[in-house]
mmCIF file of C-alpha atoms in Angstrom:
data_model
loop_
_atom_site.group_PDB
_atom_site.id
_atom_site.type_symbol
_atom_site.label_atom_id
_atom_site.label_comp_id
_atom_site.label_asym_id
_atom_site.label_seq_id
_atom_site.Cartn_x
_atom_site.Cartn_y
_atom_site.Cartn_z
ATOM 1 C CA MET A 1 -38.591 52.495 -48.061
ATOM 2 C CA ALA A 2 -39.249 48.819 -49.292
ATOM 3 C CA THR A 3 -36.324 45.916 -47.682
ATOM 4 C CA PRO A 4 -35.118 43.590 -49.553
ATOM 5 C CA GLU A 5 -37.192 40.029 -48.006
ATOM 6 C CA ALA A 6 -40.456 43.151 -48.938
ATOM 7 C CA ASN A 7 -39.637 42.409 -52.434
ATOM 8 C CA ARG A 8 -38.186 38.422 -52.755
ATOM 9 C CA PRO A 9 -41.025 36.877 -54.372
ATOM 10 C CA VAL A 10 -43.237 35.060 -52.544
ATOM 11 C CA GLY A 11 -42.009 31.013 -52.162
ATOM 12 C CA ALA A 12 -38.230 32.075 -53.282
ATOM 13 C CA THR A 13 -35.451 30.471 -50.852
ATOM 14 C CA THR A 14 -32.623 32.384 -49.362
ATOM 15 C CA ASN A 15 -29.057 31.028 -49.822
ATOM 16 C CA ARG A 16 -28.090 31.776 -45.994
ATOM 17 C CA PRO A 17 -27.244 28.622 -44.333
ATOM 18 C CA PHE A 18 -29.159 25.748 -42.699
ATOM 19 C CA SER A 19 -27.814 26.623 -39.001
ATOM 20 C CA ASN A 20 -29.189 25.201 -35.518
ATOM 21 C CA ASN A 21 -27.424 23.950 -32.292
ATOM 22 C CA ARG A 22 -27.349 20.679 -33.395
ATOM 23 C CA PRO A 23 -24.110 19.259 -33.943
ATOM 24 C CA SER A 24 -23.254 17.760 -36.943
ATOM 25 C CA ALA A 25 -22.066 13.358 -37.275
ATOM 26 C CA ILE A 26 -18.742 14.325 -38.216
ATOM 27 C CA GLN A 27 -19.176 16.903 -34.687
ATOM 28 C CA THR A 28 -20.742 14.152 -32.977
ATOM 29 C CA PHE A 29 -17.712 10.949 -34.643
ATOM 30 C CA VAL A 30 -14.655 13.683 -33.885
ATOM 31 C CA THR A 31 -16.105 14.405 -29.677
ATOM 32 C CA TRP A 32 -16.902 10.640 -29.012
ATOM 33 C CA LEU A 33 -13.473 9.696 -30.653
ATOM 34 C CA TRP A 34 -11.676 11.831 -28.024
ATOM 35 C CA ILE A 35 -13.615 10.364 -25.869
ATOM 36 C CA ILE A 36 -12.591 6.573 -26.354
ATOM 37 C CA ILE A 37 -8.756 7.577 -27.003
ATOM 38 C CA GLY A 38 -9.408 10.022 -23.151
ATOM 39 C CA PHE A 39 -11.150 6.305 -21.518
ATOM 40 C CA ILE A 40 -7.643 4.956 -20.536
ATOM 41 C CA PRO A 41 -6.237 7.819 -18.834
ATOM 42 C CA ARG A 42 -8.835 8.766 -17.599
ATOM 43 C CA LEU A 43 -9.631 6.200 -15.988
ATOM 44 C CA LEU A 44 -6.380 6.087 -14.282
ATOM 45 C CA ALA A 45 -6.643 9.527 -12.955
ATOM 46 C CA TYR A 46 -10.032 8.400 -11.087
ATOM 47 C CA ILE A 47 -7.665 5.969 -9.365
ATOM 48 C CA PHE A 48 -4.985 7.338 -8.938
ATOM 49 C CA ARG A 49 -6.774 10.395 -7.370
ATOM 50 C CA GLU A 50 -8.737 7.613 -4.787
ATOM 51 C CA LEU A 51 -5.925 5.987 -3.890
ATOM 52 C CA THR A 52 -3.716 9.364 -2.846
ATOM 53 C CA THR A 53 -7.490 10.845 -1.338
ATOM 54 C CA PRO A 54 -7.406 10.093 2.733
ATOM 55 C CA GLY A 55 -10.345 8.666 3.691
ATOM 56 C CA THR A 56 -10.634 6.703 0.195
ATOM 57 C CA ALA A 57 -12.176 3.235 0.960
ATOM 58 C CA ALA A 58 -9.263 3.177 -1.919
ATOM 59 C CA ALA A 59 -7.219 4.829 -0.272
ATOM 60 C CA ILE A 60 -8.112 3.241 3.130
ATOM 61 C CA THR A 61 -7.177 -0.847 1.775
ATOM 62 C CA VAL A 62 -3.874 0.585 0.333
ATOM 63 C CA GLY A 63 -2.337 1.716 3.638
ATOM 64 C CA GLY A 64 -3.611 -1.435 4.854
ATOM 65 C CA LEU A 65 -1.681 -3.208 2.229
ATOM 66 C CA ILE A 66 0.901 -0.907 3.858
ATOM 67 C CA PHE A 67 0.963 -1.936 7.458
ATOM 68 C CA LEU A 68 0.248 -5.300 6.856
ATOM 69 C CA CYS A 69 4.060 -6.157 4.547
ATOM 70 C CA GLY A 70 5.550 -3.818 7.579
ATOM 71 C CA VAL A 71 4.463 -5.667 10.245
ATOM 72 C CA LEU A 72 5.717 -8.797 8.025
ATOM 73 C CA MET A 73 8.515 -7.154 7.304
ATOM 74 C CA SER A 74 9.274 -6.791 10.419
ATOM 75 C CA ALA A 75 8.509 -10.415 11.869
ATOM 76 C CA ASP A 76 10.044 -11.742 9.200
ATOM 77 C CA ASN A 77 13.783 -11.182 11.335
ATOM 78 C CA TYR A 78 12.496 -12.954 14.258
ATOM 79 C CA TRP A 79 10.625 -15.694 11.850
ATOM 80 C CA GLN A 80 14.856 -16.185 10.306
ATOM 81 C CA MET A 81 15.806 -16.337 13.683
ATOM 82 C CA TRP A 82 13.175 -19.174 14.929
ATOM 83 C CA SER A 83 12.135 -21.017 12.108
ATOM 84 C CA GLN A 84 15.406 -21.609 10.815
ATOM 85 C CA GLN A 85 13.402 -21.234 7.776
ATOM 86 C CA PRO A 86 13.732 -19.601 4.384
ATOM 87 C CA ALA A 87 13.853 -15.553 4.996
ATOM 88 C CA LEU A 88 9.290 -14.150 3.474
ATOM 89 C CA PHE A 89 10.641 -11.527 1.549
ATOM 90 C CA HIS A 90 13.672 -11.584 -0.748
ATOM 91 C CA PHE A 91 15.190 -8.434 -0.157
ATOM 92 C CA PHE A 92 19.224 -9.009 0.652
ATOM 93 C CA GLU A 93 18.789 -12.439 0.778
ATOM 94 C CA LYS A 94 19.774 -15.016 -1.447
ATOM 95 C CA GLN A 95 17.430 -17.640 0.055
ATOM 96 C CA TRP A 96 13.343 -17.168 0.090
ATOM 97 C CA LEU A 97 10.703 -18.812 0.156
ATOM 98 C CA GLY A 98 8.633 -17.681 -3.026
ATOM 99 C CA TRP A 99 5.607 -16.791 -2.570
ATOM 100 C CA GLY A 100 4.186 -19.816 -2.214
ATOM 101 C CA TRP A 101 3.931 -18.749 2.139
ATOM 102 C CA PHE A 102 1.224 -16.242 0.588
ATOM 103 C CA PRO A 103 -1.943 -16.856 0.714
ATOM 104 C CA THR A 104 -3.921 -17.867 -2.211
ATOM 105 C CA ILE A 105 -8.002 -17.820 -4.077
ATOM 106 C CA THR A 106 -8.703 -20.051 -6.438
ATOM 107 C CA LEU A 107 -11.664 -21.144 -8.616
ATOM 108 C CA ASN A 108 -13.772 -24.595 -8.352
ATOM 109 C CA LEU A 109 -16.938 -24.198 -10.185
ATOM 110 C CA SER A 110 -17.935 -28.338 -9.875
ATOM 111 C CA ARG A 111 -18.483 -26.685 -5.759
ATOM 112 C CA TRP A 112 -21.298 -24.917 -7.341
ATOM 113 C CA TRP A 113 -22.210 -23.606 -4.024
ATOM 114 C CA PHE A 114 -19.322 -22.304 -2.898
ATOM 115 C CA PRO A 115 -16.221 -22.545 -5.479
ATOM 116 C CA LEU A 116 -13.978 -20.057 -3.986
ATOM 117 C CA ASN A 117 -10.868 -21.886 -2.293
ATOM 118 C CA PHE A 118 -8.961 -19.567 -0.114
ATOM 119 C CA LYS A 119 -5.563 -20.481 1.338
ATOM 120 C CA MET A 120 -3.985 -19.977 3.897
ATOM 121 C CA ALA A 121 -0.746 -21.334 3.107
ATOM 122 C CA LEU A 122 1.897 -19.935 6.154
ATOM 123 C CA LEU A 123 -0.929 -17.313 7.355
ATOM 124 C CA THR A 124 -1.506 -20.651 9.499
ATOM 125 C CA ASN A 125 2.002 -21.682 9.937
ATOM 126 C CA GLY A 126 2.591 -21.698 14.523
ATOM 127 C CA ASN A 127 6.692 -19.871 13.907
ATOM 128 C CA LEU A 128 5.076 -17.719 11.568
ATOM 129 C CA ILE A 129 2.202 -16.901 14.259
ATOM 130 C CA PHE A 130 4.685 -16.436 17.077
ATOM 131 C CA ALA A 131 7.340 -14.242 15.294
ATOM 132 C CA LEU A 132 4.605 -12.015 14.040
ATOM 133 C CA VAL A 133 2.932 -11.867 17.956
ATOM 134 C CA ILE A 134 7.316 -10.986 19.064
ATOM 135 C CA SER A 135 7.345 -8.457 16.054
ATOM 136 C CA CYS A 136 4.151 -6.993 17.168
ATOM 137 C CA ALA A 137 5.296 -6.881 20.896
ATOM 138 C CA VAL A 138 8.066 -5.088 20.388
ATOM 139 C CA GLN A 139 6.724 -2.427 18.148
ATOM 140 C CA MET A 140 4.271 -1.731 21.002
ATOM 141 C CA ILE A 141 6.538 -1.536 23.052
ATOM 142 C CA GLN A 142 8.879 0.578 20.948
ATOM 143 C CA SER A 143 5.560 2.853 19.951
ATOM 144 C CA ALA A 144 4.812 3.467 23.724
ATOM 145 C CA ALA A 145 8.632 4.709 24.162
ATOM 146 C CA VAL A 146 8.582 6.920 21.357
ATOM 147 C CA ARG A 147 5.144 8.457 22.669
ATOM 148 C CA ASN A 148 6.627 8.702 25.597
ATOM 149 C CA LEU A 149 9.313 10.831 24.858
ATOM 150 C CA ALA A 150 7.123 12.934 21.939
ATOM 151 C CA PHE A 151 4.030 13.995 24.719
ATOM 152 C CA LYS A 152 6.571 13.521 28.075
ATOM 153 C CA SER A 153 4.578 12.039 30.067
ATOM 154 C CA LYS A 154 5.707 10.583 33.914
ATOM 155 C CA SER A 155 3.659 7.060 33.221
ATOM 156 C CA ILE A 156 2.151 5.513 30.842
ATOM 157 C CA GLY A 157 -0.312 2.499 32.559
ATOM 158 C CA GLY A 158 1.148 3.372 36.069
ATOM 159 C CA ILE A 159 5.553 2.458 35.009
ATOM 160 C CA SER A 160 7.413 4.922 34.964
ATOM 161 C CA ALA A 161 8.860 7.229 32.334
ATOM 162 C CA ARG A 162 12.199 5.783 33.236
ATOM 163 C CA THR A 163 11.448 2.315 33.265
ATOM 164 C CA ILE A 164 9.505 2.569 29.951
ATOM 165 C CA GLY A 165 12.683 4.471 28.374
ATOM 166 C CA LEU A 166 14.873 1.609 29.692
ATOM 167 C CA ILE A 167 12.699 -1.909 28.546
ATOM 168 C CA SER A 168 12.236 0.385 25.112
ATOM 169 C CA ILE A 169 15.965 0.318 24.982
ATOM 170 C CA GLY A 170 16.329 -3.249 25.246
ATOM 171 C CA SER A 171 13.190 -3.555 22.653
ATOM 172 C CA TRP A 172 15.238 -1.270 20.379
ATOM 173 C CA VAL A 173 18.307 -3.813 20.972
ATOM 174 C CA PHE A 174 16.597 -6.882 20.449
ATOM 175 C CA ASP A 175 15.147 -5.967 17.121
ATOM 176 C CA PHE A 176 18.323 -4.756 16.117
ATOM 177 C CA ILE A 177 20.255 -8.526 16.810
ATOM 178 C CA MET A 178 16.943 -10.348 15.230
ATOM 179 C CA ALA A 179 17.554 -7.975 12.254
ATOM 180 C CA PHE A 180 21.412 -8.066 11.645
ATOM 181 C CA ALA A 181 21.135 -12.104 12.790
ATOM 182 C CA SER A 182 19.039 -12.654 9.987
ATOM 183 C CA ARG A 183 20.539 -11.188 7.462
ATOM 184 C CA SER A 184 23.942 -10.489 7.614
ATOM 185 C CA ILE A 185 25.600 -7.896 5.932
ATOM 186 C CA PHE A 186 28.680 -10.120 5.447
ATOM 187 C CA GLN A 187 27.003 -12.265 3.003
ATOM 188 C CA PHE A 188 27.864 -10.115 0.752
ATOM 189 C CA ASP A 189 31.119 -8.986 -0.762
ATOM 190 C CA ASP A 190 30.448 -5.985 -2.342
ATOM 191 C CA PRO A 191 30.706 -2.977 -0.495
ATOM 192 C CA GLY A 192 27.858 -1.412 -1.548
ATOM 193 C CA MET A 193 24.948 -4.459 -0.631
ATOM 194 C CA ARG A 194 26.167 -4.137 2.522
ATOM 195 C CA ILE A 195 25.315 -0.616 2.805
ATOM 196 C CA GLY A 196 21.994 -1.435 1.563
ATOM 197 C CA CYS A 197 21.907 -5.123 2.886
ATOM 198 C CA PHE A 198 22.344 -2.062 6.726
ATOM 199 C CA PHE A 199 20.122 0.498 5.493
ATOM 200 C CA TYR A 200 17.144 -2.834 4.726
ATOM 201 C CA ASN A 201 17.428 -4.292 8.154
ATOM 202 C CA LEU A 202 17.174 -1.000 10.153
ATOM 203 C CA PHE A 203 14.374 -0.202 7.128
ATOM 204 C CA SER A 204 12.811 -3.359 8.671
ATOM 205 C CA ILE A 205 13.771 -2.590 12.380
ATOM 206 C CA PHE A 206 10.117 -0.288 12.075
ATOM 207 C CA ALA A 207 8.734 -0.552 8.822
ATOM 208 C CA ALA A 208 5.029 -2.014 11.013
ATOM 209 C CA GLU A 209 5.382 1.644 12.317
ATOM 210 C CA LEU A 210 6.217 3.489 9.118
ATOM 211 C CA GLY A 211 3.014 0.805 7.862
ATOM 212 C CA TYR A 212 1.295 2.151 10.901
ATOM 213 C CA ILE A 213 1.821 5.324 10.300
ATOM 214 C CA ILE A 214 0.926 5.215 6.970
ATOM 215 C CA PHE A 215 -3.138 3.727 7.520
ATOM 216 C CA GLU A 216 -3.363 7.031 9.862
ATOM 217 C CA MET A 217 -2.304 9.199 7.013
ATOM 218 C CA MET A 218 -4.942 7.741 4.431
ATOM 219 C CA LYS A 219 -7.431 6.441 6.910
ATOM 220 C CA THR A 220 -8.995 10.009 8.213
ATOM 221 C CA PRO A 221 -9.818 12.666 6.142
ATOM 222 C CA ASN A 222 -7.787 16.256 5.234
ATOM 223 C CA SER A 223 -10.390 18.828 6.851
ATOM 224 C CA PRO A 224 -10.692 21.843 5.276
ATOM 225 C CA THR A 225 -8.306 25.391 6.006
ATOM 226 C CA ASN A 226 -9.794 28.405 7.027
ATOM 227 C CA ASP A 227 -7.710 31.281 4.352
#
């Protein structure tokens, strides 16, 4: 029996639409349109993933910046008491230094061989360096006491646990005095501001330690779990 294909005259064309796997111009346009529209959300999602994935360069950088901010917030108490200058940060303060104390980088095109100008600002100030050293020393003593309490060590570096405990208590009392003397809660009339200032002072005492914990968390990649 003859098929319709066999009965078709030679040279006659079929009425079937021509189809292939190549996308049409409109399909290509729509695809690129969605790529362009989704570029910013995809970029933000990728940046967020890099910032929140431990072990990545972005996460380590963010952790280091958080630790640096914690150290500066803890040292701010000592800076105010030692130098009798306004605070570094504006939290619960009526006066502060502004951002002029922060390091800056400017561009100097007239100096073609090295066009960048670095201004260290207050970070080269002796009073601030002293405050940073004292704050870090106090934080180290407190961290040693916390580790001793957590791991129940009998001694650290030949120093008995009791001595470490007494030194740590003294450091916390000293830290407490510096925080509340530099930022009095009684400077505010509003009870809510007093409560907020009280908790911020407590936070400033532990800011450097918390910043270091976050840095360690962001630096260490998550180990795969075996289910």
